[in-house]
XYZ file of C-alpha atoms in Angstrom:
583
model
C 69.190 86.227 84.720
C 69.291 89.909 84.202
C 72.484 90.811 86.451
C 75.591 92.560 86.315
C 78.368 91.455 83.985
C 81.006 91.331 86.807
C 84.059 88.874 86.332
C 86.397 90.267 89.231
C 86.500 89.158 92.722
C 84.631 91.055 95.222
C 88.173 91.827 96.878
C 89.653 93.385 93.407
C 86.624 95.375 92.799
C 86.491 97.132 95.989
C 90.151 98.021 95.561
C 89.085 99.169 92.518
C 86.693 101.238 94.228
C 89.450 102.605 96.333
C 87.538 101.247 99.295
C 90.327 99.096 100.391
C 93.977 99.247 99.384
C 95.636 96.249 98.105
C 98.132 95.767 101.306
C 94.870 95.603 103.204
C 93.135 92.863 100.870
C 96.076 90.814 101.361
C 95.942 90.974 105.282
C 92.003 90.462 104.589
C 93.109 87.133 102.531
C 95.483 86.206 105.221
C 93.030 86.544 107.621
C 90.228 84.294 105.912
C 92.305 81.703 105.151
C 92.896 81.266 108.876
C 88.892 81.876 109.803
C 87.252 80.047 107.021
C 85.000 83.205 106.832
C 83.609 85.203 103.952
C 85.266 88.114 103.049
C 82.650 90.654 103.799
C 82.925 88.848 107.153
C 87.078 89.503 107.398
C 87.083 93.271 105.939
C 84.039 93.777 108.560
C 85.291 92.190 111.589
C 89.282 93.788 110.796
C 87.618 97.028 110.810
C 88.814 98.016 107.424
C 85.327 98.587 106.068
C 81.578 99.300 107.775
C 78.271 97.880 106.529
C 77.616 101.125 105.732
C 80.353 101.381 103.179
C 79.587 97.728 101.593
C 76.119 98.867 101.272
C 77.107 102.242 99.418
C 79.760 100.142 97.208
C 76.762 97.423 96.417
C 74.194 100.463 95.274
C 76.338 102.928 93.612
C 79.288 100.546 91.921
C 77.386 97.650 91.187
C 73.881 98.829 91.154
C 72.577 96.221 94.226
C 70.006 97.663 96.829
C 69.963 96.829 100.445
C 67.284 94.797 102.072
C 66.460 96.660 105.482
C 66.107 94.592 108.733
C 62.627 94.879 108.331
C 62.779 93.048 104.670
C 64.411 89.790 107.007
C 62.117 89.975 110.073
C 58.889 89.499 108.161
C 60.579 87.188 105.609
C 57.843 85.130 103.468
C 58.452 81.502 104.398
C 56.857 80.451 101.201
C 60.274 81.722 99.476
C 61.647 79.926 101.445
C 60.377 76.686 100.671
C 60.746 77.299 97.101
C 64.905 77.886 97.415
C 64.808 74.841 100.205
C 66.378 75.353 103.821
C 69.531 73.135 102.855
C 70.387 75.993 99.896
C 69.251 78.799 102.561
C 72.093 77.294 105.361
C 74.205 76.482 103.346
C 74.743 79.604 101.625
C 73.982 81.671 104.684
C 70.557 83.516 102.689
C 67.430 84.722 103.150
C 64.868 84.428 100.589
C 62.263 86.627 101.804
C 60.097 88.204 99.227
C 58.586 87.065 95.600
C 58.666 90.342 93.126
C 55.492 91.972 93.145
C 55.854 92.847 89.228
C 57.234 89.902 88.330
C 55.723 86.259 89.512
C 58.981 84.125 88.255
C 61.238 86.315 90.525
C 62.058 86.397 94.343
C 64.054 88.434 96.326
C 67.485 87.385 98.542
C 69.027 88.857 100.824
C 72.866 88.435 100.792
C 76.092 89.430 102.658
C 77.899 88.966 98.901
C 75.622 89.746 96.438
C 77.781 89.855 93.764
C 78.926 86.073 94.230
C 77.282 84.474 90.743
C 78.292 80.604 91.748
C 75.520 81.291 94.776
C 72.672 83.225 92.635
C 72.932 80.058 90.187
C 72.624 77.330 92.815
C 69.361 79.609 93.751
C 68.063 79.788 90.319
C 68.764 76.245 89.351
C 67.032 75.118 92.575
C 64.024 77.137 92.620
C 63.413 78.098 88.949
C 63.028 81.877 89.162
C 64.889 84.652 88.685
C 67.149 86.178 91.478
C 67.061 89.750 92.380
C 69.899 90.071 95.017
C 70.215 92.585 97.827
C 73.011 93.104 99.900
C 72.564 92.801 103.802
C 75.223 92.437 106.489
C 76.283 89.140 107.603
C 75.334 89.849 111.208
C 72.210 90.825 110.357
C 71.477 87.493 107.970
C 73.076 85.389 110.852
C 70.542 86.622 113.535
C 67.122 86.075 111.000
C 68.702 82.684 110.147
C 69.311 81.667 113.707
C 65.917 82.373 114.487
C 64.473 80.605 111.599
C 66.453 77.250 112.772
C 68.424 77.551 115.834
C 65.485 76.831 118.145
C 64.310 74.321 116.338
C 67.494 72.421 115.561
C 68.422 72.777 119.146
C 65.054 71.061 120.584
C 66.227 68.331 117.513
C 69.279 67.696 119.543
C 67.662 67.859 123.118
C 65.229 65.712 122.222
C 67.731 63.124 120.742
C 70.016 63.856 123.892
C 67.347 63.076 125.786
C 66.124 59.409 123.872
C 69.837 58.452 123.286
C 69.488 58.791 127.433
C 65.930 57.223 127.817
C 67.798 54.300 130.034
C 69.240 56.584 132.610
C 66.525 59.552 132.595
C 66.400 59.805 136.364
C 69.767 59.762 137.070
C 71.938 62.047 134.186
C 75.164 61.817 136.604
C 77.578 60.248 134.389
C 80.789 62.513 134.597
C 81.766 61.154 130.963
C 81.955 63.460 127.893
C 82.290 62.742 124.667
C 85.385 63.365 123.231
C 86.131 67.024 121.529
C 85.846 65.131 117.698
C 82.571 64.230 117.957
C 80.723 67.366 117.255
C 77.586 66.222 116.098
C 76.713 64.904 119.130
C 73.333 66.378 120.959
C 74.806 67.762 123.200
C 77.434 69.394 121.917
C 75.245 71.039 119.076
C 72.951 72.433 121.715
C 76.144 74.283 123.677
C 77.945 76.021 120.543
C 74.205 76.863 119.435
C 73.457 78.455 122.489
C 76.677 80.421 122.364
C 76.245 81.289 118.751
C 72.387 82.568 119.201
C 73.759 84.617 122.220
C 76.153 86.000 120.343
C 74.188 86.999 117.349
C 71.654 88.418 119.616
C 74.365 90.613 120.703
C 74.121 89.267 124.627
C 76.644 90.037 127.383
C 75.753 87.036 129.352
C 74.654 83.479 129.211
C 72.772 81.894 132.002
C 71.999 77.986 132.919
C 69.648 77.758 135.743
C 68.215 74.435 137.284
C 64.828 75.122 138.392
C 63.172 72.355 140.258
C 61.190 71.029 137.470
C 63.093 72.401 134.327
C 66.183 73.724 133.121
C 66.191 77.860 132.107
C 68.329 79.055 129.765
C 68.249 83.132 129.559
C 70.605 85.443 128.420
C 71.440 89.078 129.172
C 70.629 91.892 126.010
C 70.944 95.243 125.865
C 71.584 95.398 129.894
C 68.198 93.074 130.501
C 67.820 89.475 130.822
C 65.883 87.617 128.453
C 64.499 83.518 128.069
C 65.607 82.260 125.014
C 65.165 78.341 126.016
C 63.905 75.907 128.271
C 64.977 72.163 128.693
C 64.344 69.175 130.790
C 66.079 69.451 134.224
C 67.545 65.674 133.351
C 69.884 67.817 130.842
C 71.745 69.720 133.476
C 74.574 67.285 134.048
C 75.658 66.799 130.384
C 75.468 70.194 129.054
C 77.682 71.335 132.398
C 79.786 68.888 131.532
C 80.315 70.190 128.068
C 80.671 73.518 129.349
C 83.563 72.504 131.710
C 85.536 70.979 129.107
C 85.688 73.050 126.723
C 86.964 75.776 129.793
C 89.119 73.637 131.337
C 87.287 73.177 134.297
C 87.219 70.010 136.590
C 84.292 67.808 135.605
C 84.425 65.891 138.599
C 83.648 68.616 141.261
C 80.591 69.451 142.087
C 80.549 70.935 145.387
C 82.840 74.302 145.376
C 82.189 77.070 142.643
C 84.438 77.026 139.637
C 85.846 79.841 137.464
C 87.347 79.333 133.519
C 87.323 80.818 130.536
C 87.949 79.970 126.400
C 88.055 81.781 123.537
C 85.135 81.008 120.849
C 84.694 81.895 117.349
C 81.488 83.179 115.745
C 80.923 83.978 112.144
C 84.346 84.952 111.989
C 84.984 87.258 115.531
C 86.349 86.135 118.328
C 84.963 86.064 121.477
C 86.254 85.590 125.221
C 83.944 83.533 127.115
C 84.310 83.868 130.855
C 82.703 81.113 132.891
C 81.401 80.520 136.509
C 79.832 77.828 137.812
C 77.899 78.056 141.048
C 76.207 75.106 143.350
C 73.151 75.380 144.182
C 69.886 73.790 145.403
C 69.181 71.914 142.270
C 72.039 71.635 140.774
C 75.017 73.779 139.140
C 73.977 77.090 137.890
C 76.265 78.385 134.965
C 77.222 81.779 133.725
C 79.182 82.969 130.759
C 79.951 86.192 130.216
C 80.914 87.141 126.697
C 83.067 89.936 125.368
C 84.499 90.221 121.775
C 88.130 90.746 122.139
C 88.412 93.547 119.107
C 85.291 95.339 120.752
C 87.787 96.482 123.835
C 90.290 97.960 121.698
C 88.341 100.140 120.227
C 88.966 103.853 119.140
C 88.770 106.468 121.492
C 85.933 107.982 118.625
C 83.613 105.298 119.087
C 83.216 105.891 123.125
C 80.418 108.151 122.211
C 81.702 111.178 123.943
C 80.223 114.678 123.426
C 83.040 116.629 122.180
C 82.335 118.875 126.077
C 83.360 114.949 127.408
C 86.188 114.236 125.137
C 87.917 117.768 125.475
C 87.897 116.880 129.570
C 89.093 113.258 128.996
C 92.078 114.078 126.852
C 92.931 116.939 129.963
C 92.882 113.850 131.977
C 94.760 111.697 129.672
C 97.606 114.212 129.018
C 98.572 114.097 132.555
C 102.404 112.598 132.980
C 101.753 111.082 136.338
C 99.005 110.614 138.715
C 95.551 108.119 138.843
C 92.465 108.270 136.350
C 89.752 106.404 137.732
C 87.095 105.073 135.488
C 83.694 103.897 137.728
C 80.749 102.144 137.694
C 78.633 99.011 138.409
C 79.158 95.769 137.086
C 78.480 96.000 133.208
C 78.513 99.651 132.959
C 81.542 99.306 129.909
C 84.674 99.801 132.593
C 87.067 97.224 131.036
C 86.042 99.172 127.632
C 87.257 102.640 128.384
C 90.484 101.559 130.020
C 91.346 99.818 127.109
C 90.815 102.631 124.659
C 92.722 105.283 126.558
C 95.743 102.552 127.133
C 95.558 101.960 123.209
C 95.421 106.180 122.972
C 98.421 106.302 125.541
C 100.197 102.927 123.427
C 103.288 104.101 121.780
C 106.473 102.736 121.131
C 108.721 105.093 123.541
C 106.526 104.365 126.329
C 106.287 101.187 128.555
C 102.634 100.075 129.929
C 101.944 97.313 132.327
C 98.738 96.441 133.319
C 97.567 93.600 136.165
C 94.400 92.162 135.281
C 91.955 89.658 137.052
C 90.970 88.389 134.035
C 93.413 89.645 130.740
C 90.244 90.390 128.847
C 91.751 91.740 125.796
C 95.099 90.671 124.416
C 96.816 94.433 122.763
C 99.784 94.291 121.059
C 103.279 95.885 122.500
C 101.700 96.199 126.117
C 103.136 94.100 128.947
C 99.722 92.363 130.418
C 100.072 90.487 133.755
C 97.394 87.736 135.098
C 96.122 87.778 139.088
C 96.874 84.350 140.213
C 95.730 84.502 143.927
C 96.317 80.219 144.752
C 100.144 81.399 143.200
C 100.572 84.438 145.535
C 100.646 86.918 142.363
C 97.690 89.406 143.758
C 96.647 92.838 142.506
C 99.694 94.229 145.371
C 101.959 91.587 145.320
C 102.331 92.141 141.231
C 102.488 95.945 141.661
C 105.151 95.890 143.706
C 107.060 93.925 141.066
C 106.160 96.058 138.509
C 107.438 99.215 139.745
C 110.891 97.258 139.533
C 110.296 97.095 135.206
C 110.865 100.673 134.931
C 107.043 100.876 133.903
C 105.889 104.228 132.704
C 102.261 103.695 132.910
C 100.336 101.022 134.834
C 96.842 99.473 134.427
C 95.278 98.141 137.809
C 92.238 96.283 136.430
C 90.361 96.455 139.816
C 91.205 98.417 143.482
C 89.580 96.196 145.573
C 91.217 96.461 148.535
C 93.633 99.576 151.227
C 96.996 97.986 150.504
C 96.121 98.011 146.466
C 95.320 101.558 146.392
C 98.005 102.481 148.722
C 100.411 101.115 146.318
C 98.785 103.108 143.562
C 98.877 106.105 145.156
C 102.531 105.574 146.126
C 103.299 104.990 142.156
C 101.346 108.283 141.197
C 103.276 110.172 143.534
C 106.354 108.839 142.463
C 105.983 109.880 138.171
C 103.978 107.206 136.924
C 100.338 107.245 135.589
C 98.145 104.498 136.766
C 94.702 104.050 135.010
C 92.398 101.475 137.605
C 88.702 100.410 138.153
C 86.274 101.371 140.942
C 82.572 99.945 141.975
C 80.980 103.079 143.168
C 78.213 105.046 141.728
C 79.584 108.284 140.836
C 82.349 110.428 140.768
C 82.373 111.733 144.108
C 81.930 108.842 145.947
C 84.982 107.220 144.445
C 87.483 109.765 146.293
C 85.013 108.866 149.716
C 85.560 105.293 148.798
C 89.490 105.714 148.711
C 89.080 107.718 152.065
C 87.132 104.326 153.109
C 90.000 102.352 152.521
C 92.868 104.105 154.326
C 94.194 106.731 151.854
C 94.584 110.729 153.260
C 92.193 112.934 151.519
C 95.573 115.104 151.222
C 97.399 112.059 149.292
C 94.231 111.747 147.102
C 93.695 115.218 146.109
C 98.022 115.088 145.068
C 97.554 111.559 143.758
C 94.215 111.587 141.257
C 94.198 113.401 138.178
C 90.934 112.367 137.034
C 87.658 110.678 137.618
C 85.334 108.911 135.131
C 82.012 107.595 136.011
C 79.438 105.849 133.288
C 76.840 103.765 132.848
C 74.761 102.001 129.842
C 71.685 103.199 128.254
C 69.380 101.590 126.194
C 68.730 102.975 122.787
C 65.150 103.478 121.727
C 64.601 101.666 118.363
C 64.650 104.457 115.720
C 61.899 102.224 113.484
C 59.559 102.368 116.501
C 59.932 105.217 118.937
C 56.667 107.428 119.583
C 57.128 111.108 120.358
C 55.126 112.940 122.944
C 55.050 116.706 124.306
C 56.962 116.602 127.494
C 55.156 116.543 130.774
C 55.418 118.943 133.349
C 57.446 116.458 135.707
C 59.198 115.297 132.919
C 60.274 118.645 132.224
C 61.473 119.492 135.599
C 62.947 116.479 136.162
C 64.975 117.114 132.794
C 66.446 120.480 133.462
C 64.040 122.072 130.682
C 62.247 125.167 131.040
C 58.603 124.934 131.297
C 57.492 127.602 128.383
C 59.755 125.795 125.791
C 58.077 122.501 124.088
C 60.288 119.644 123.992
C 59.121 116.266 122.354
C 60.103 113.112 124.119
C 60.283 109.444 122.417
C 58.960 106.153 123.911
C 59.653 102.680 123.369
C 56.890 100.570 121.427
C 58.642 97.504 119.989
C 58.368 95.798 116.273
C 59.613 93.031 114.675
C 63.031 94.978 114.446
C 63.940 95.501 118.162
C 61.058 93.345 119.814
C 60.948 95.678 123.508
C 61.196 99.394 121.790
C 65.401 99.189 122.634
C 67.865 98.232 120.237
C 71.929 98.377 121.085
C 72.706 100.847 124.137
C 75.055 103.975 124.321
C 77.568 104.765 127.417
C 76.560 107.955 129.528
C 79.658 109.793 131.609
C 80.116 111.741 134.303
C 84.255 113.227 133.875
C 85.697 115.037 136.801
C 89.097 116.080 136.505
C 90.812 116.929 140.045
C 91.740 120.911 139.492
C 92.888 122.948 142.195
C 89.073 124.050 143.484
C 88.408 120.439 143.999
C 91.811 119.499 145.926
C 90.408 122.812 148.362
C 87.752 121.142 149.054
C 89.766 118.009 149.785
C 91.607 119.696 152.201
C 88.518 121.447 154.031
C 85.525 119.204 153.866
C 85.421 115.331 152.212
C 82.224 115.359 151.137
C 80.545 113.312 148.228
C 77.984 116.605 147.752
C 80.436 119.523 148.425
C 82.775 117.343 145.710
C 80.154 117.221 143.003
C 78.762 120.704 143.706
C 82.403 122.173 143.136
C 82.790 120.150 140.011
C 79.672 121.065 138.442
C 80.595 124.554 138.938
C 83.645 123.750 136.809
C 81.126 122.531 133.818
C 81.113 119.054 134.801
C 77.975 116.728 133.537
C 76.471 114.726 136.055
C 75.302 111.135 134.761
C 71.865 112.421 135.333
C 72.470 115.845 133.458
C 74.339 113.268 130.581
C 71.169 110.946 130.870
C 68.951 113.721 130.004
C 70.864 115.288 127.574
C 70.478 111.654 125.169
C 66.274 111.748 126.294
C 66.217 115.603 125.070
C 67.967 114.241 121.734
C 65.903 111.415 121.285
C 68.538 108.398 121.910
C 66.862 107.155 124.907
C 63.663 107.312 126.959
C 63.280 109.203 130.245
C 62.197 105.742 131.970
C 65.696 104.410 130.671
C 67.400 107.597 132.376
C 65.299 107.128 135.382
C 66.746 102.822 135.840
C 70.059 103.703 134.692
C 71.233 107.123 136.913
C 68.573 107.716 138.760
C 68.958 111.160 141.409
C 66.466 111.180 143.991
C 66.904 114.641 144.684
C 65.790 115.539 141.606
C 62.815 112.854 141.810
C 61.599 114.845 145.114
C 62.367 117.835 143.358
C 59.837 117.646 140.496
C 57.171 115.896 143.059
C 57.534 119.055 145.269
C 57.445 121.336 142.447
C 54.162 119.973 141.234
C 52.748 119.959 144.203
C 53.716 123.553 144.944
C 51.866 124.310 141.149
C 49.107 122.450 142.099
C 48.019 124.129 145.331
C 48.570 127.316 143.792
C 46.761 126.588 140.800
């Protein structure tokens, strides 16, 4: 074996490196103890190093290249078979290429390529040479899931399903097996689901009884996918499962049910939320999952232009008053309240948020749960909370007059309050307050701020195809007509699979200045509010949407689904028109 002559443990060599210091590999160590993980895995998921640094200490220090994505998704699964699948799982692997210049050798993918006890097992097992190459664990968990997560889950469905042969037609029994048995079918086909989910990088699981079949799809990237498909006879076992392990009531069946758990995947942890919903053909389930560290993110990693971030941290610096943060269901809300309460966390300040659900636990911040069969709503706990001297207060959702009269009230009276909203822009949030009972007058004194966003796809930068703008494309961008512009499309490849791959939050930032609270006291419109904040250098989410299409991060069709402006739609029809009949 022609390798490097390394004798120290990966963790001593990267503090070698000075990519770590040593109070951080001893948090690491801590840390993995605790999560049985790898320590790639730990340093990764604690945020102390990126792939990308791994993969420059791998090539430069140690002299290891990096297999690409592509290297894994067209893996040769005659490598395979020569290191054995047992060897490949075990060791968490992918052999996926034999050495053009040399027939005794094969290629491996790795997440620690420098771990000698695993390149032996390899060589002793297949005979040839190993030439590693270092690839994040996420990336070698997502190949490998594909290679045997299907396959091992129809292995346990279809034992689940002879173990039941007797009782086909009627899969009612209410018993689970207990928690220790986790070999059991049915229990491998739940955590496998969760795990391939996860690795996929899905917000949502779904369970669907059809009539004649049970559907298993899951949300990616904003769009919902099938991943599986099982017989309907299923349905009552694997809901089961699901309600145990969320401390749901297995035993009704009638009324919808809400729970949650927390779940563990290759070493990050993961809230699962979970609702269960009769209907027709049985109980449809939904989990939605977030990773806990993902909502606690820096304020850096929002994605903000620095125009964005310059009118955000105006917003933020406010003493007192509301910042609202908008959007649909799934548009990244819970995200950006989190990072500007960790911004605003400090230790002579005193935060207290009331959440419906706590979605990310963040240390030295007071977080309260909505427990509505208790009494404790949104208003009922707000009202308490002004008592505890709070200096700023998180609302997770307004939903309701009395809630955002409260919040008004606490504005008014020196605190800061940073809540939710379901509306579709930034305007229409301060109509939607007017909606529920507040005085334009109170809102224009009350809110300091006003963030709206949504989610676009990114284009997959293996795969994207350029083309010369189009005259409505142009128009409908904001881009002159005698300047070329090049615009990218999605095509797809083994990479990404639909041309997208991970997506990228678009804002809209309005902060309340003293032209806007005019028009507050003149005229409460949604369009006289926008126009005066655009005059103020404000981005609409359509202007933000094009802005990523004109750079290349996303397609115009993705701009059109996410923030579409029909304005501007009837715009660039009547402008071509007008060209045509003059032409």
């Amino acid at each position: 074996m022609a390798l490097f002559g390394a004798k120290k443990r990966l963790g001593e060599q990267l503090v070698d490196a000075g990519l770590i210091t040593p109070d951080k590999l001893e948090l690491a160590l801590q840390e993995q103890q605790s999560t049985k993980a790898r320590l790639g895995e730990t340093l990764l998921a604690m945020g102390f190093m990126t792939a990308e640094s791994f993969s420059n200490f791998f090539s430069t220090t140690m002299g290891i290249p990096t297999a690409t994505p592509e290297d894994l998704k067209n893996f040769d699964p005659k490598v395979i078979e020569v290191v054995g699948d047992d060897l490949v799982r075990r060791h968490q692997v992918i052999p996926y290429a034999f050495d053009p210049d040399n027939i005794n050798a094969i290629h491996v993918a790795m997440a620690e390529p420098n771990n000698l006890g695993i390149i032996d097992d390899i060589e002793m097992a297949s005979g040839m040479e190993v030439i590693p190459h270092y690839s994040p664990q996420s990336e070698l968990a997502i190949v490998l899931d594909k290679i045997y997560g299907d396959k091992s889950r129809q292995e346990a469905a279809d034992q689940f399903i002879e173990e039941h042969k007797a009782e086909f037609g009627d899969l009612n029994d209410e018993k689970e097996e207990d928690d220790s048995v986790g070999e059991a079918p049915i229990v491998k086909i739940v955590r496998g689901m969760i795990q391939q989910s996860v690795r996929e990088g899905a917000s949502d699981i779904h369970i669907e009884p059809m009539e004649k079949s049970l559907r298993i799809r899951s949300r990616v990237d904003g769009m919902l996918q099938q991943d599986a498909e099982y017989a309907p006879a299923m349905l009552a076992a694997m809901t089961a499962r699901i309600k145990i392990i969320s401390g749901l009531d297995i035993s009704e069946k009638r009324k919808p049910q809400d729970g949650r758990l927390t779940y563990i995947v290759d070493g990050v942890e993961f809230d699962v939320r979970v609702s269960i919903l009769p209907t027709v053909y049985g109980e449809k389930t939904v989990m939605r999952l977030t990773k806990k560290q993902g909502l606690t993110q820096e304020k850096k990693f929002l994605g903000l232009y620095p125009d964005d971030e310059a009118r955000l941290d105006g917003i933020m610096n406010n003493p007192h008053g509301i910042i609202l943060v908008t959007g649909p269901t799934g548009s990244g809300k819970s995200t950006t309240c989190y990072t500007v309460l960790n911004e605003l966390n400090k230790p002579d300040v005193n935060i207290i948020t009331v959440e419906d659900p706590v979605e990310a636990n963040i240390a030295g911040i007071n977080q309260v749960q909505v427990n509505v069969k208790a009494g404790l709503t949104f208003a009922s706990a707000l009202r308490s909370i002004l008592r505890q001297d709070p200096d700023i207060i998180m609302i997770g959702e307004i939903r309701d007059g009395e809630t955002a009269q409260i919040a008004v009230q606490a504005s008014i009276t020196g605190h800061l309050v940073i809540s939710t909203l379901h509306t579709n822009s930034t305007s229409a949030s301060v109509t939607r307050l007017i909606d529920m009972g507040v005085e334009p007058y109170m809102i224009g004194d009350a809110v300091v701020g006003i963030i709206a966003q949504r989610l676009v796809r990114r284009l997959c930068p293996n795969c994207k195809q350029g083309h010369e703008a189009t005259r409505q494309e142009k128009i409908l961008l904001d881009w002159p007509q005698d300047k070329p512009l090049t615009v990218y499309e999605p095509n797809g490849c083994d990479i990404c699979g639909n041309g997208y791959k991970g997506r990228k939050a678009i804002y809209e930032i309005m902060p309340i200045s003293a032209a806007i609270r005019r028009v507050l006291h003149e005229t409460v419109t949604a369009e006289k509010i926008e126009e005066a904040a655009v005059s103020e250098g404000m981005n609409t989410l359509r202007m933000a949407g094009a802005r990523n299409v004109v750079e290349g991060i996303t397609s115009i069709a993705e701009m059109v689904r996410v923030a579409y402006d029909m304005d501007a739609q009837t715009a660039a029809n009547s402008s071509l028109l007008t060209e045509e009949a003059a032409g």
